[in-house]
PDB file of C-alpha atoms in Angstrom:
ATOM      1  CA  MET A1022      73.132  41.922 114.073  1.00  0.00           C
ATOM      2  CA  VAL A1023      73.556  45.229 115.818  1.00  0.00           C
ATOM      3  CA  ARG A1024      77.267  44.523 116.025  1.00  0.00           C
ATOM      4  CA  GLU A1025      77.436  43.926 112.262  1.00  0.00           C
ATOM      5  CA  GLY A1026      75.790  47.297 111.599  1.00  0.00           C
ATOM      6  CA  ASN A1027      78.197  49.014 113.951  1.00  0.00           C
ATOM      7  CA  ALA A1028      81.167  47.302 112.275  1.00  0.00           C
ATOM      8  CA  GLU A1029      79.927  48.301 108.821  1.00  0.00           C
ATOM      9  CA  SER A1030      79.282  51.847 109.993  1.00  0.00           C
ATOM     10  CA  CYS A1031      82.723  52.022 111.596  1.00  0.00           C
ATOM     11  CA  PHE A1032      84.273  50.748 108.342  1.00  0.00           C
ATOM     12  CA  ARG A1033      82.481  53.473 106.332  1.00  0.00           C
ATOM     13  CA  VAL A1034      83.628  56.176 108.755  1.00  0.00           C
ATOM     14  CA  ARG A1035      87.227  54.943 108.488  1.00  0.00           C
ATOM     15  CA  LEU A1036      86.969  54.842 104.705  1.00  0.00           C
ATOM     16  CA  TRP A1037      85.657  58.413 104.646  1.00  0.00           C
ATOM     17  CA  CYS A1038      88.403  59.536 107.034  1.00  0.00           C
ATOM     18  CA  ILE A1039      91.049  57.989 104.776  1.00  0.00           C
ATOM     19  CA  ALA A1040      89.485  59.631 101.704  1.00  0.00           C
ATOM     20  CA  VAL A1041      89.293  63.052 103.391  1.00  0.00           C
ATOM     21  CA  LEU A1042      92.861  62.731 104.713  1.00  0.00           C
ATOM     22  CA  GLY A1043      94.123  61.739 101.251  1.00  0.00           C
ATOM     23  CA  LEU A1044      92.316  64.668  99.660  1.00  0.00           C
ATOM     24  CA  ALA A1045      93.747  67.018 102.286  1.00  0.00           C
ATOM     25  CA  LEU A1046      97.279  65.751 101.594  1.00  0.00           C
ATOM     26  CA  LEU A1047      96.840  66.169  97.848  1.00  0.00           C
ATOM     27  CA  SER A1048      95.523  69.693  98.380  1.00  0.00           C
ATOM     28  CA  ALA A1049      98.466  70.538 100.634  1.00  0.00           C
ATOM     29  CA  CYS A1050     100.908  69.219  98.007  1.00  0.00           C
ATOM     30  CA  PHE A1051      99.212  71.311  95.322  1.00  0.00           C
ATOM     31  CA  ILE A1052      99.312  74.470  97.451  1.00  0.00           C
ATOM     32  CA  VAL A1053     102.975  73.942  98.353  1.00  0.00           C
ATOM     33  CA  SER A1054     103.933  73.435  94.707  1.00  0.00           C
ATOM     34  CA  CYS A1055     102.131  76.674  93.780  1.00  0.00           C
ATOM     35  CA  VAL A1056     103.716  78.607  96.652  1.00  0.00           C
ATOM     36  CA  GLU A1057     107.181  77.331  95.660  1.00  0.00           C
ATOM     37  CA  LYS A1058     106.792  79.062  92.324  1.00  0.00           C
ATOM     38  CA  ILE A1059     105.780  82.319  93.986  1.00  0.00           C
ATOM     39  CA  TRP A1060     108.007  82.574  97.071  1.00  0.00           C
ATOM     40  CA  GLY A1061     111.442  83.486  95.810  1.00  0.00           C
ATOM     41  CA  CYS A1062     114.036  84.506  98.370  1.00  0.00           C
ATOM     42  CA  CYS A1063     117.326  86.367  98.298  1.00  0.00           C
ATOM     43  CA  PRO A1064     120.271  86.038 100.693  1.00  0.00           C
ATOM     44  CA  GLY A1065     120.179  88.487 103.615  1.00  0.00           C
ATOM     45  CA  THR A1066     122.026  91.520 102.234  1.00  0.00           C
ATOM     46  CA  TRP A1067     120.889  91.070  98.624  1.00  0.00           C
ATOM     47  CA  LYS A1068     118.137  93.208  97.049  1.00  0.00           C
ATOM     48  CA  PRO A1069     115.242  91.394  95.331  1.00  0.00           C
ATOM     49  CA  PHE A1070     113.805  92.541  92.001  1.00  0.00           C
ATOM     50  CA  GLY A1071     111.856  90.438  89.504  1.00  0.00           C
ATOM     51  CA  SER A1072     113.296  86.932  89.444  1.00  0.00           C
ATOM     52  CA  SER A1073     116.775  88.079  90.517  1.00  0.00           C
ATOM     53  CA  CYS A1074     118.737  89.167  93.577  1.00  0.00           C
ATOM     54  CA  TYR A1075     121.371  91.921  93.481  1.00  0.00           C
ATOM     55  CA  PHE A1076     124.413  92.549  95.657  1.00  0.00           C
ATOM     56  CA  ILE A1077     126.177  95.911  95.602  1.00  0.00           C
ATOM     57  CA  SER A1078     129.815  95.366  96.484  1.00  0.00           C
ATOM     58  CA  SER A1079     131.441  97.783  98.908  1.00  0.00           C
ATOM     59  CA  GLU A1080     134.916  96.710  97.740  1.00  0.00           C
ATOM     60  CA  GLU A1081     136.721  98.086  94.709  1.00  0.00           C
ATOM     61  CA  ASN A1082     138.402  95.487  92.486  1.00  0.00           C
ATOM     62  CA  PHE A1083     139.421  94.866  88.903  1.00  0.00           C
ATOM     63  CA  TRP A1084     136.702  93.541  86.573  1.00  0.00           C
ATOM     64  CA  ALA A1085     137.998  89.926  86.580  1.00  0.00           C
ATOM     65  CA  LYS A1086     138.355  89.896  90.381  1.00  0.00           C
ATOM     66  CA  SER A1087     134.852  91.359  90.730  1.00  0.00           C
ATOM     67  CA  GLU A1088     133.461  88.539  88.571  1.00  0.00           C
ATOM     68  CA  GLN A1089     135.385  85.963  90.655  1.00  0.00           C
ATOM     69  CA  ASN A1090     133.871  87.427  93.831  1.00  0.00           C
ATOM     70  CA  CYS A1091     130.375  87.183  92.328  1.00  0.00           C
ATOM     71  CA  ILE A1092     130.995  83.575  91.246  1.00  0.00           C
ATOM     72  CA  GLY A1093     132.119  82.792  94.801  1.00  0.00           C
ATOM     73  CA  MET A1094     128.658  83.861  95.965  1.00  0.00           C
ATOM     74  CA  GLY A1095     126.837  81.805  93.321  1.00  0.00           C
ATOM     75  CA  ALA A1096     126.243  84.823  91.073  1.00  0.00           C
ATOM     76  CA  HIS A1097     127.815  86.788  88.213  1.00  0.00           C
ATOM     77  CA  LEU A1098     128.332  90.446  87.395  1.00  0.00           C
ATOM     78  CA  VAL A1099     124.968  92.013  86.611  1.00  0.00           C
ATOM     79  CA  VAL A1100     123.335  91.564  83.210  1.00  0.00           C
ATOM     80  CA  ILE A1101     120.834  94.342  82.488  1.00  0.00           C
ATOM     81  CA  ASN A1102     117.948  93.206  80.295  1.00  0.00           C
ATOM     82  CA  THR A1103     115.355  95.973  80.643  1.00  0.00           C
ATOM     83  CA  GLU A1104     114.995  99.642  81.454  1.00  0.00           C
ATOM     84  CA  THR A1105     112.991  98.803  84.597  1.00  0.00           C
ATOM     85  CA  GLU A1106     115.857  96.592  85.800  1.00  0.00           C
ATOM     86  CA  GLN A1107     118.339  99.421  85.118  1.00  0.00           C
ATOM     87  CA  ASP A1108     116.068 101.867  86.997  1.00  0.00           C
ATOM     88  CA  PHE A1109     115.844  99.516  89.997  1.00  0.00           C
ATOM     89  CA  ILE A1110     119.621  99.006  90.090  1.00  0.00           C
ATOM     90  CA  ILE A1111     120.580 102.677  89.913  1.00  0.00           C
ATOM     91  CA  GLN A1112     118.269 103.419  92.847  1.00  0.00           C
ATOM     92  CA  GLN A1113     120.543 101.184  94.967  1.00  0.00           C
ATOM     93  CA  LEU A1114     123.797 102.910  93.963  1.00  0.00           C
ATOM     94  CA  ASN A1115     125.892 105.729  95.397  1.00  0.00           C
ATOM     95  CA  LYS A1116     126.408 108.533  92.859  1.00  0.00           C
ATOM     96  CA  THR A1117     130.037 109.005  93.898  1.00  0.00           C
ATOM     97  CA  PHE A1118     131.124 105.555  92.652  1.00  0.00           C
ATOM     98  CA  SER A1119     131.319 103.672  89.385  1.00  0.00           C
ATOM     99  CA  TYR A1120     130.171 100.015  89.303  1.00  0.00           C
ATOM    100  CA  PHE A1121     131.280  97.218  86.971  1.00  0.00           C
ATOM    101  CA  LEU A1122     128.618  95.515  84.872  1.00  0.00           C
ATOM    102  CA  GLY A1123     128.852  92.024  83.409  1.00  0.00           C
ATOM    103  CA  LEU A1124     129.440  93.564  79.974  1.00  0.00           C
ATOM    104  CA  SER A1125     132.770  93.500  78.150  1.00  0.00           C
ATOM    105  CA  ASP A1126     134.405  93.793  74.746  1.00  0.00           C
ATOM    106  CA  PRO A1127     137.368  91.398  75.175  1.00  0.00           C
ATOM    107  CA  GLN A1128     138.916  92.056  71.743  1.00  0.00           C
ATOM    108  CA  GLY A1129     138.257  95.808  71.772  1.00  0.00           C
ATOM    109  CA  ASN A1130     136.461  95.568  68.427  1.00  0.00           C
ATOM    110  CA  GLY A1131     133.021  96.839  69.455  1.00  0.00           C
ATOM    111  CA  ASN A1132     131.646  93.321  69.949  1.00  0.00           C
ATOM    112  CA  TRP A1133     130.155  93.813  73.425  1.00  0.00           C
ATOM    113  CA  GLN A1134     128.952  90.687  75.215  1.00  0.00           C
ATOM    114  CA  TRP A1135     127.270  89.848  78.490  1.00  0.00           C
ATOM    115  CA  ILE A1136     129.065  87.584  80.979  1.00  0.00           C
ATOM    116  CA  ASP A1137     126.259  84.990  80.931  1.00  0.00           C
ATOM    117  CA  GLN A1138     126.073  84.903  77.107  1.00  0.00           C
ATOM    118  CA  THR A1139     122.753  86.780  77.059  1.00  0.00           C
ATOM    119  CA  PRO A1140     122.576  88.379  73.597  1.00  0.00           C
ATOM    120  CA  TYR A1141     123.706  92.017  73.612  1.00  0.00           C
ATOM    121  CA  LYS A1142     120.650  93.852  72.314  1.00  0.00           C
ATOM    122  CA  GLU A1143     121.027  97.197  70.628  1.00  0.00           C
ATOM    123  CA  ASN A1144     117.628  98.263  72.006  1.00  0.00           C
ATOM    124  CA  VAL A1145     118.621  97.609  75.630  1.00  0.00           C
ATOM    125  CA  ARG A1146     121.590  99.908  75.970  1.00  0.00           C
ATOM    126  CA  PHE A1147     122.102 102.719  78.395  1.00  0.00           C
ATOM    127  CA  TRP A1148     125.451 104.151  77.293  1.00  0.00           C
ATOM    128  CA  HIS A1149     126.183 107.765  78.110  1.00  0.00           C
ATOM    129  CA  GLN A1150     126.212 109.919  74.992  1.00  0.00           C
ATOM    130  CA  ASN A1151     129.345 109.271  72.862  1.00  0.00           C
ATOM    131  CA  GLU A1152     130.132 106.055  74.769  1.00  0.00           C
ATOM    132  CA  PRO A1153     131.711 103.597  74.266  1.00  0.00           C
ATOM    133  CA  ASN A1154     134.501 105.773  72.922  1.00  0.00           C
ATOM    134  CA  PHE A1155     137.872 104.031  73.299  1.00  0.00           C
ATOM    135  CA  SER A1156     138.599 100.472  72.112  1.00  0.00           C
ATOM    136  CA  ALA A1157     141.229  99.868  74.844  1.00  0.00           C
ATOM    137  CA  GLU A1158     138.474 100.320  77.452  1.00  0.00           C
ATOM    138  CA  GLU A1159     137.051  96.801  77.216  1.00  0.00           C
ATOM    139  CA  CYS A1160     134.771  96.661  80.275  1.00  0.00           C
ATOM    140  CA  ALA A1161     131.539  98.479  81.070  1.00  0.00           C
ATOM    141  CA  SER A1162     130.507 100.314  84.191  1.00  0.00           C
ATOM    142  CA  VAL A1163     127.459 102.250  85.256  1.00  0.00           C
ATOM    143  CA  VAL A1164     128.293 105.730  86.521  1.00  0.00           C
ATOM    144  CA  PHE A1165     126.514 108.948  87.468  1.00  0.00           C
ATOM    145  CA  TRP A1166     127.693 112.061  85.644  1.00  0.00           C
ATOM    146  CA  ASP A1167     126.466 115.510  86.673  1.00  0.00           C
ATOM    147  CA  GLY A1168     124.176 116.917  84.031  1.00  0.00           C
ATOM    148  CA  ARG A1169     123.717 113.489  82.405  1.00  0.00           C
ATOM    149  CA  GLY A1170     122.582 111.212  85.223  1.00  0.00           C
ATOM    150  CA  TRP A1171     123.231 107.469  85.269  1.00  0.00           C
ATOM    151  CA  GLY A1172     124.561 105.676  82.216  1.00  0.00           C
ATOM    152  CA  TRP A1173     127.082 103.161  80.962  1.00  0.00           C
ATOM    153  CA  ASN A1174     130.711 103.998  80.294  1.00  0.00           C
ATOM    154  CA  ASP A1175     133.509 101.928  78.793  1.00  0.00           C
ATOM    155  CA  VAL A1176     136.409 101.680  81.250  1.00  0.00           C
ATOM    156  CA  PHE A1177     139.731  99.868  81.613  1.00  0.00           C
ATOM    157  CA  CYS A1178     139.192  96.373  82.984  1.00  0.00           C
ATOM    158  CA  ASP A1179     142.221  96.743  85.263  1.00  0.00           C
ATOM    159  CA  SER A1180     140.831  99.870  86.934  1.00  0.00           C
ATOM    160  CA  LYS A1181     139.369  99.365  90.403  1.00  0.00           C
ATOM    161  CA  ARG A1182     135.650  99.897  90.822  1.00  0.00           C
ATOM    162  CA  LYS A1183     132.763  98.666  92.908  1.00  0.00           C
ATOM    163  CA  SER A1184     130.528  96.054  91.283  1.00  0.00           C
ATOM    164  CA  ILE A1185     127.023  94.663  91.125  1.00  0.00           C
ATOM    165  CA  CYS A1186     126.406  90.904  91.359  1.00  0.00           C
ATOM    166  CA  GLU A1187     123.220  89.178  90.201  1.00  0.00           C
ATOM    167  CA  MET A1188     121.788  85.742  90.933  1.00  0.00           C
ATOM    168  CA  LYS A1189     118.433  84.106  90.332  1.00  0.00           C
ATOM    169  CA  LYS A1190     116.112  84.066  93.325  1.00  0.00           C
ATOM    170  CA  ILE A1191     116.096  80.953  95.485  1.00  0.00           C
ATOM    171  CA  TYR A1192     112.633  79.376  95.355  1.00  0.00           C
ATOM    172  CA  LEU A1193     111.348  77.616  98.459  1.00  0.00           C
TER     173      LEU A1193
END
């Protein structure tokens, strides 16, 4: 009879151990799934901001070649959606250079469009005063002008400039 009690007691302990272990595994799965949504990473030389990563190119290329280079890294030329994003980006830039954005007017008719098809919003524009000003300049850049600061400028797509690539963060 003592043996039966020990066997039953042992069975209960095992059952509790299995229940606790199962609960621990479920908790771990829940925590990992929550952490995955929070821990976004960027490749080594990229700068994180919000849900995106940014790469400032040190090479000067034409607009189309700049976009190809971004695509080769799993990104695209930068799409600026907010003033805080613009402020973050310009803090990373060198005032002596101009940088291509993912914004163009392919037909030269004032119909500006973002490379990723994000709607071009009139309220999220950072053009320098009196820009864009020439329909043959079908690509946009961000540039620092003395007395005006940072702003967008329409430029020739076949001019060589540095560029800014953007990709979504990689979530672990």
